[in-house]
Amino acid sequence: MNANAQLEGSSRRRKAAPAMTKAARARHIGLALLALLLALLLFISGARLLLAGIADYQAEAFLGAWSKARVEPDARAWAVAEAAAQRAISLSPVADGERLDRLGRVYSWQHFRQPFAAAHAAESRRSALAAYRASLEVRPTWPYTWAKVAQSKLFLQEFDAEFAHALTQAFAMGPTRILINRELADIGFRAWPHLSAAQRQATLESVRRSVAYSTPEAQNLLNTAKYTNRVGEFCGALEASMISSRKLDACQE
């Protein structure tokens, strides 16, 4: 009986062996398919990031060219830049404050030279403002975007609570950044009649910071002051802070 039992047990083990081999093979196939799926997902993710990077570069190149020339883009160039900025956002795996800010700048440039409150420029300016708002939801401490919100409100001639808040945030978050002070001084002079006393003082502080940075910065702001009839305020800010204005002829008259 023992011998028969041993033979039967051996037979059962031999029959079970192929089944175990099939199970192991199925596991190996499953793992291989999982690895292939993960590799595919990584490839797709990498490809999306690469395409987003190319779109970033394309949109930024247009912005750089427009900024250097200080002219509005032609319709075709603007459309290409806007599509690239939108594509970079759509390809990003998460909300990206920098890309949203870039989209806002593309919209801001579309009618950059048009008059304040121009009806035909309102749509692009509101689109810029929407993009800047979305950007600030992702990175609320970025002063450059706050300054762009204030600029957009200036172009729309909307001197409301959002405008005031944007000025305050940009001023508080970028005290040592020359680009912020330059932007705020420019906005302040252009919006001067609509500013509160505190906002005017903040504008003049941005003027002093910009002038102290370099003579070219001082000359650029002087040009803005002339254009906006704010030369008296400009020169007074320099005198009050004892910043030399010897190289600025308008302040010697």
Short mmCIF file of C-alpha atoms in Angstrom, two decimals:
data_model
loop_
_atom_site.label_atom_id
_atom_site.label_comp_id
_atom_site.label_asym_id
_atom_site.label_seq_id
_atom_site.Cartn_x
_atom_site.Cartn_y
_atom_site.Cartn_z
CA MET A 1 0.00 0.00 0.00
CA ASN A 2 2.80 2.41 0.82
CA ALA A 3 4.46 1.74 -2.48
CA ASN A 4 1.21 2.35 -4.36
CA ALA A 5 0.64 5.58 -2.46
CA GLN A 6 4.11 6.77 -3.29
CA LEU A 7 3.54 5.99 -6.96
CA GLU A 8 0.23 7.83 -6.97
CA GLY A 9 1.81 10.87 -5.22
CA SER A 10 4.67 10.95 -7.70
CA SER A 11 2.20 10.78 -10.56
CA ARG A 12 0.18 13.68 -9.15
CA ARG A 13 3.33 15.80 -8.77
CA ARG A 14 4.29 15.10 -12.38
CA LYS A 15 0.83 16.14 -13.53
CA ALA A 16 0.91 19.33 -11.38
CA ALA A 17 4.31 20.41 -12.65
CA PRO A 18 3.08 21.54 -16.10
CA ALA A 19 0.25 23.53 -14.46
CA MET A 20 2.72 25.38 -12.22
CA THR A 21 4.89 26.08 -15.23
CA LYS A 22 1.92 27.59 -17.05
CA ALA A 23 1.09 29.79 -14.03
CA ALA A 24 4.68 31.01 -13.79
CA ARG A 25 4.69 31.71 -17.53
CA ALA A 26 1.48 33.70 -17.19
CA ARG A 27 3.02 35.72 -14.38
CA HIS A 28 6.10 36.43 -16.49
CA ILE A 29 3.95 37.51 -19.41
CA GLY A 30 1.90 39.74 -17.12
CA LEU A 31 5.02 41.37 -15.71
CA ALA A 32 6.44 41.85 -19.19
CA LEU A 33 3.22 43.50 -20.36
CA LEU A 34 3.21 45.74 -17.29
CA ALA A 35 6.81 46.75 -17.92
CA LEU A 36 5.97 47.43 -21.57
CA LEU A 37 2.99 49.55 -20.53
CA LEU A 38 5.10 51.54 -18.09
CA ALA A 39 7.78 52.06 -20.72
CA LEU A 40 5.12 53.24 -23.17
CA LEU A 41 3.71 55.66 -20.63
CA LEU A 42 7.18 57.01 -19.88
CA PHE A 43 7.85 57.40 -23.61
CA ILE A 44 4.60 59.26 -24.13
CA SER A 45 5.26 61.47 -21.11
CA GLY A 46 8.78 62.21 -22.29
CA ALA A 47 7.56 62.98 -25.79
CA ARG A 48 4.93 65.37 -24.42
CA LEU A 49 7.52 67.16 -22.31
CA LEU A 50 9.84 67.44 -25.31
CA LEU A 51 7.08 68.87 -27.48
CA ALA A 52 6.07 71.26 -24.70
CA GLY A 53 9.67 72.44 -24.44
CA ILE A 54 9.82 73.08 -28.18
CA ALA A 55 6.56 75.05 -27.97
CA ASP A 56 7.99 77.04 -25.02
CA TYR A 57 11.05 77.95 -27.04
CA GLN A 58 9.00 78.95 -30.07
CA ALA A 59 6.64 81.22 -28.11
CA GLU A 60 9.49 82.76 -26.11
CA ALA A 61 11.44 83.49 -29.30
CA PHE A 62 8.53 85.51 -30.66
CA LEU A 63 8.16 87.40 -27.39
CA GLY A 64 11.86 88.21 -27.37
CA ALA A 65 11.72 89.55 -30.92
CA TRP A 66 8.68 91.72 -30.19
CA SER A 67 10.21 93.05 -26.99
CA LYS A 68 13.43 93.98 -28.76
CA ALA A 69 11.65 95.71 -31.64
CA ARG A 70 8.95 97.28 -29.42
CA VAL A 71 6.38 96.79 -32.14
CA GLU A 72 3.14 94.88 -32.36
CA PRO A 73 3.43 91.51 -34.14
CA ASP A 74 1.83 90.91 -37.48
CA ALA A 75 -1.26 88.71 -37.44
CA ARG A 76 0.46 85.58 -38.73
CA ALA A 77 3.38 85.73 -36.29
CA TRP A 78 1.03 86.38 -33.40
CA ALA A 79 -1.16 83.40 -34.34
CA VAL A 80 1.87 81.10 -34.43
CA ALA A 81 3.07 82.34 -31.05
CA GLU A 82 -0.38 82.02 -29.49
CA ALA A 83 -0.74 78.46 -30.80
CA ALA A 84 2.70 77.55 -29.43
CA ALA A 85 1.92 79.01 -26.00
CA GLN A 86 -1.41 77.17 -25.89
CA ARG A 87 0.23 73.93 -27.04
CA ALA A 88 2.84 74.14 -24.28
CA ILE A 89 0.08 74.49 -21.70
CA SER A 90 -1.97 71.61 -23.08
CA LEU A 91 1.08 69.32 -23.14
CA SER A 92 2.12 70.14 -19.59
CA PRO A 93 1.26 67.34 -17.12
CA VAL A 94 0.33 69.88 -14.41
CA ALA A 95 -0.78 73.50 -14.28
CA ASP A 96 2.31 75.58 -15.01
CA GLY A 97 2.46 79.18 -13.82
CA GLU A 98 5.31 80.13 -16.12
CA ARG A 99 3.53 78.85 -19.23
CA LEU A 100 0.29 80.58 -18.26
CA ASP A 101 2.20 83.82 -17.72
CA ARG A 102 3.81 83.40 -21.15
CA LEU A 103 0.39 83.00 -22.74
CA GLY A 104 -0.69 86.19 -21.02
CA ARG A 105 2.30 88.04 -22.45
CA VAL A 106 1.48 86.79 -25.94
CA TYR A 107 -2.03 88.22 -25.59
CA SER A 108 -0.66 91.47 -24.12
CA TRP A 109 1.54 92.02 -27.15
CA GLN A 110 -1.22 91.55 -29.71
CA HIS A 111 -2.47 95.15 -29.33
CA PHE A 112 0.39 96.57 -27.30
CA ARG A 113 0.46 99.91 -29.14
CA GLN A 114 -3.27 100.49 -29.22
CA PRO A 115 -4.85 103.21 -27.04
CA PHE A 116 -6.09 102.51 -23.55
CA ALA A 117 -9.66 101.17 -23.48
CA ALA A 118 -9.63 100.57 -27.26
CA ALA A 119 -12.68 98.45 -28.05
CA HIS A 120 -10.93 96.32 -30.70
CA ALA A 121 -8.14 95.47 -28.23
CA ALA A 122 -10.39 94.57 -25.30
CA GLU A 123 -10.68 90.86 -26.11
CA SER A 124 -6.94 90.21 -26.23
CA ARG A 125 -6.35 92.29 -23.10
CA ARG A 126 -9.01 90.39 -21.19
CA SER A 127 -7.53 87.12 -22.41
CA ALA A 128 -4.15 88.29 -21.10
CA LEU A 129 -5.68 89.16 -17.75
CA ALA A 130 -7.36 85.74 -17.53
CA ALA A 131 -4.04 84.00 -18.24
CA TYR A 132 -2.25 86.06 -15.59
CA ARG A 133 -4.96 85.25 -13.05
CA ALA A 134 -4.59 81.54 -13.82
CA SER A 135 -0.82 81.83 -13.47
CA LEU A 136 -1.14 83.45 -10.05
CA GLU A 137 -3.33 80.60 -8.86
CA VAL A 138 -0.31 78.35 -9.40
CA ARG A 139 2.42 80.69 -8.16
CA PRO A 140 0.86 83.55 -6.17
CA THR A 141 4.17 85.05 -5.00
CA TRP A 142 5.55 85.86 -8.45
CA PRO A 143 5.83 89.69 -8.61
CA TYR A 144 6.22 89.92 -12.38
CA THR A 145 2.78 88.43 -12.96
CA TRP A 146 1.23 90.78 -10.39
CA ALA A 147 2.77 93.68 -12.30
CA LYS A 148 1.30 92.31 -15.54
CA VAL A 149 -2.14 92.15 -13.93
CA ALA A 150 -1.81 95.83 -13.01
CA GLN A 151 -0.63 96.65 -16.53
CA SER A 152 -3.57 94.79 -18.07
CA LYS A 153 -5.99 96.69 -15.85
CA LEU A 154 -4.30 99.93 -16.91
CA PHE A 155 -4.77 99.12 -20.59
CA LEU A 156 -8.40 98.27 -19.88
CA GLN A 157 -8.70 101.45 -17.77
CA GLU A 158 -10.12 99.49 -14.86
CA PHE A 159 -8.81 101.11 -11.70
CA ASP A 160 -10.59 98.87 -9.26
CA ALA A 161 -9.75 96.71 -6.25
CA GLU A 162 -7.92 94.15 -8.42
CA PHE A 163 -5.73 96.87 -9.90
CA ALA A 164 -4.89 98.21 -6.43
CA HIS A 165 -4.17 94.73 -5.07
CA ALA A 166 -1.90 93.88 -8.00
CA LEU A 167 0.12 97.07 -7.48
CA THR A 168 0.48 96.31 -3.78
CA GLN A 169 1.54 92.71 -4.33
CA ALA A 170 4.09 93.53 -7.03
CA PHE A 171 5.58 96.34 -4.93
CA ALA A 172 5.82 94.16 -1.82
CA MET A 173 7.22 91.08 -3.54
CA GLY A 174 9.79 92.67 -5.85
CA PRO A 175 11.49 95.50 -3.95
CA THR A 176 14.96 94.78 -5.34
CA ARG A 177 13.99 93.69 -8.85
CA ILE A 178 14.75 96.39 -11.39
CA LEU A 179 12.23 95.07 -13.90
CA ILE A 180 9.46 95.26 -11.29
CA ASN A 181 10.36 98.79 -10.21
CA ARG A 182 10.60 99.91 -13.82
CA GLU A 183 7.18 98.43 -14.60
CA LEU A 184 5.54 99.87 -11.50
CA ALA A 185 6.99 103.33 -12.09
CA ASP A 186 5.76 103.26 -15.68
CA ILE A 187 2.28 102.07 -14.67
CA GLY A 188 2.12 104.60 -11.86
CA PHE A 189 2.94 107.59 -14.06
CA ARG A 190 0.44 106.51 -16.70
CA ALA A 191 -2.29 105.89 -14.13
CA TRP A 192 -1.35 108.87 -11.91
CA PRO A 193 -4.73 110.68 -11.91
CA HIS A 194 -6.42 107.47 -10.73
CA LEU A 195 -3.96 106.65 -7.92
CA SER A 196 -4.46 107.14 -4.21
CA ALA A 197 -1.92 109.08 -2.19
CA ALA A 198 -0.36 105.83 -0.97
CA GLN A 199 -0.13 104.45 -4.51
CA ARG A 200 1.55 107.65 -5.69
CA GLN A 201 4.13 107.37 -2.92
CA ALA A 202 4.79 103.76 -3.91
CA THR A 203 5.19 104.86 -7.53
CA LEU A 204 7.75 107.49 -6.55
CA GLU A 205 9.63 104.91 -4.49
CA SER A 206 9.79 102.66 -7.56
CA VAL A 207 11.08 105.68 -9.49
CA ARG A 208 13.84 106.27 -6.93
CA ARG A 209 14.84 102.61 -6.98
CA SER A 210 14.98 102.56 -10.77
CA VAL A 211 16.96 105.80 -11.05
CA ALA A 212 19.43 104.62 -8.42
CA TYR A 213 20.03 101.49 -10.47
CA SER A 214 21.54 103.19 -13.53
CA THR A 215 21.52 106.33 -15.66
CA PRO A 216 19.86 104.53 -18.62
CA GLU A 217 17.02 103.49 -16.30
CA ALA A 218 16.73 107.10 -15.13
CA GLN A 219 16.60 108.38 -18.70
CA ASN A 220 13.94 105.85 -19.70
CA LEU A 221 11.74 106.86 -16.79
CA LEU A 222 12.31 110.52 -17.54
CA ASN A 223 10.99 109.89 -21.04
CA THR A 224 7.88 108.30 -19.53
CA ALA A 225 7.53 111.24 -17.13
CA LYS A 226 7.67 113.67 -20.07
CA TYR A 227 5.09 111.69 -22.01
CA THR A 228 2.71 111.59 -19.04
CA ASN A 229 3.41 115.17 -17.83
CA ARG A 230 4.92 113.91 -14.59
CA VAL A 231 8.39 115.50 -14.85
CA GLY A 232 7.79 117.54 -11.71
CA GLU A 233 7.00 114.44 -9.69
CA PHE A 234 9.94 112.60 -11.22
CA CYS A 235 12.49 115.31 -10.42
CA GLY A 236 10.96 115.86 -6.98
CA ALA A 237 11.43 112.18 -6.16
CA LEU A 238 15.11 112.41 -7.09
CA GLU A 239 15.63 115.58 -5.10
CA ALA A 240 13.86 114.23 -2.02
CA SER A 241 16.03 111.12 -2.02
CA MET A 242 19.21 113.06 -2.83
CA ILE A 243 19.79 111.01 -5.97
CA SER A 244 21.97 112.86 -8.44
CA SER A 245 20.11 114.20 -11.46
CA ARG A 246 23.03 116.03 -13.05
CA LYS A 247 22.86 113.88 -16.18
CA LEU A 248 19.14 114.50 -16.62
CA ASP A 249 18.78 117.87 -18.32
CA ALA A 250 15.05 118.14 -17.68
CA CYS A 251 15.64 118.24 -13.94
CA GLN A 252 18.13 121.13 -14.29
CA GLU A 253 15.71 123.52 -15.93
#
